[in-house]
């Protein structure tokens, strides 16, 4: 398992441990226990080509300023694009979700 402090430079940081929707046997990898989703929770699913060029602190700062998931992605995309400008930038993908109460 990779410790959070090791994730940016660990040799296995890009290794796919499980494919969504595919049944699998041991070893079973779990990152956390299930939790209740609440209003204003935010989730980011992204490839290594995205998260390797932006820190968690930058992601959080962008989220605090965003009024929607789209604006959150736009501000993070600007950081990722700038950080990857002079390097061999990998392909990247990201999906963001911000939970709102129904009717809001």
Tab-separated table of C-alpha atoms in Angstrom:
chain	number	residue	atom	x	y	z
A	1	UNK	CA	0.000	0.000	0.000
A	2	UNK	CA	1.133	3.518	-0.736
A	3	UNK	CA	1.188	6.064	2.076
A	4	UNK	CA	-0.295	9.458	1.281
A	5	UNK	CA	3.102	11.093	1.825
A	6	UNK	CA	4.646	8.748	-0.790
A	7	UNK	CA	1.989	8.988	-3.504
A	8	UNK	CA	3.565	11.715	-5.668
A	9	UNK	CA	6.847	9.824	-6.192
A	10	UNK	CA	6.018	6.157	-5.540
A	11	UNK	CA	6.937	3.847	-8.465
A	12	UNK	CA	3.458	2.202	-8.281
A	13	UNK	CA	1.529	5.520	-8.200
A	14	UNK	CA	0.027	4.897	-11.646
A	15	UNK	CA	-0.682	1.187	-11.228
A	16	UNK	CA	-4.328	0.271	-11.713
A	17	UNK	CA	-5.346	-1.891	-8.772
A	18	UNK	CA	-8.941	-2.581	-9.730
A	19	UNK	CA	-11.212	-1.975	-12.697
A	20	UNK	CA	-14.625	-0.543	-11.891
A	21	UNK	CA	-17.453	-2.964	-12.593
A	22	UNK	CA	-15.241	-6.054	-12.755
A	23	UNK	CA	-15.571	-8.738	-10.043
A	24	UNK	CA	-12.241	-9.602	-8.486
A	25	UNK	CA	-10.655	-11.955	-6.000
A	26	UNK	CA	-7.945	-11.474	-3.421
A	27	UNK	CA	-6.077	-9.328	-2.703
A	28	UNK	CA	-8.864	-6.838	-2.192
A	29	UNK	CA	-7.836	-3.188	-2.103
A	30	UNK	CA	-9.909	-0.743	-0.105
A	31	UNK	CA	-8.949	2.848	0.418
A	32	UNK	CA	-11.584	3.685	3.019
A	33	UNK	CA	-14.735	2.468	4.676
A	34	UNK	CA	-18.122	3.438	3.180
A	35	UNK	CA	-19.453	6.811	4.290
A	36	UNK	CA	-22.635	8.832	3.956
A	37	UNK	CA	-22.727	11.405	1.195
A	38	UNK	CA	-23.811	14.818	2.463
A	39	UNK	CA	-24.757	18.095	0.885
A	40	UNK	CA	-21.707	20.008	-0.417
A	41	UNK	CA	-19.485	16.912	-0.497
A	42	UNK	CA	-17.225	17.017	-3.535
A	43	UNK	CA	-15.563	14.179	-5.428
A	44	UNK	CA	-12.858	14.162	-8.065
A	45	UNK	CA	-12.073	11.161	-10.224
A	46	UNK	CA	-9.012	11.842	-12.360
A	47	UNK	CA	-6.156	10.209	-14.181
A	48	UNK	CA	-2.517	10.422	-13.151
A	49	UNK	CA	-1.884	12.851	-16.006
A	50	UNK	CA	-4.156	15.268	-14.158
A	51	UNK	CA	-3.343	14.801	-10.454
A	52	UNK	CA	0.428	14.635	-10.910
A	53	UNK	CA	0.389	18.290	-12.036
A	54	UNK	CA	-1.774	19.751	-9.250
A	55	UNK	CA	-1.461	19.458	-5.484
A	56	UNK	CA	-4.264	18.570	-3.106
A	57	UNK	CA	-3.938	22.056	-1.619
A	58	UNK	CA	-4.506	23.606	-5.058
A	59	UNK	CA	-7.498	21.325	-5.660
A	60	UNK	CA	-9.029	22.409	-2.344
A	61	UNK	CA	-8.384	26.091	-3.023
A	62	UNK	CA	-10.068	25.804	-6.430
A	63	UNK	CA	-13.043	24.042	-4.836
A	64	UNK	CA	-13.492	26.783	-2.222
A	65	UNK	CA	-13.732	29.402	-4.992
A	66	UNK	CA	-15.957	27.375	-7.360
A	67	UNK	CA	-19.704	27.844	-7.673
A	68	UNK	CA	-20.143	24.587	-9.640
A	69	UNK	CA	-18.345	21.365	-10.520
A	70	UNK	CA	-17.691	22.797	-13.994
A	71	UNK	CA	-16.002	25.902	-12.568
A	72	UNK	CA	-13.983	23.715	-10.179
A	73	UNK	CA	-12.712	21.664	-13.136
A	74	UNK	CA	-12.006	24.793	-15.205
A	75	UNK	CA	-9.813	26.332	-12.511
A	76	UNK	CA	-7.956	23.066	-11.892
A	77	UNK	CA	-7.515	22.554	-15.650
A	78	UNK	CA	-5.784	25.949	-15.861
A	79	UNK	CA	-3.298	24.898	-13.173
A	80	UNK	CA	-2.682	21.494	-14.777
A	81	UNK	CA	-2.176	23.026	-18.230
A	82	UNK	CA	0.261	25.636	-16.901
A	83	UNK	CA	2.196	23.068	-14.830
A	84	UNK	CA	2.482	20.746	-17.842
A	85	UNK	CA	3.483	23.433	-20.322
A	86	UNK	CA	7.237	22.737	-20.436
A	87	UNK	CA	7.157	19.015	-19.674
A	88	UNK	CA	6.125	15.944	-21.615
A	89	UNK	CA	2.512	16.280	-20.452
A	90	UNK	CA	0.577	13.018	-20.217
A	91	UNK	CA	-3.019	12.674	-21.396
A	92	UNK	CA	-5.388	13.615	-18.606
A	93	UNK	CA	-9.024	13.225	-17.706
A	94	UNK	CA	-11.102	14.399	-14.761
A	95	UNK	CA	-14.681	14.204	-13.549
A	96	UNK	CA	-15.902	16.374	-10.684
A	97	UNK	CA	-19.084	16.054	-8.642
A	98	UNK	CA	-20.469	18.429	-6.029
A	99	UNK	CA	-23.508	17.158	-4.117
A	100	UNK	CA	-26.480	19.520	-3.806
A	101	UNK	CA	-29.896	18.984	-2.286
A	102	UNK	CA	-32.637	18.153	-4.745
A	103	UNK	CA	-34.265	21.297	-6.019
A	104	UNK	CA	-31.242	23.531	-5.501
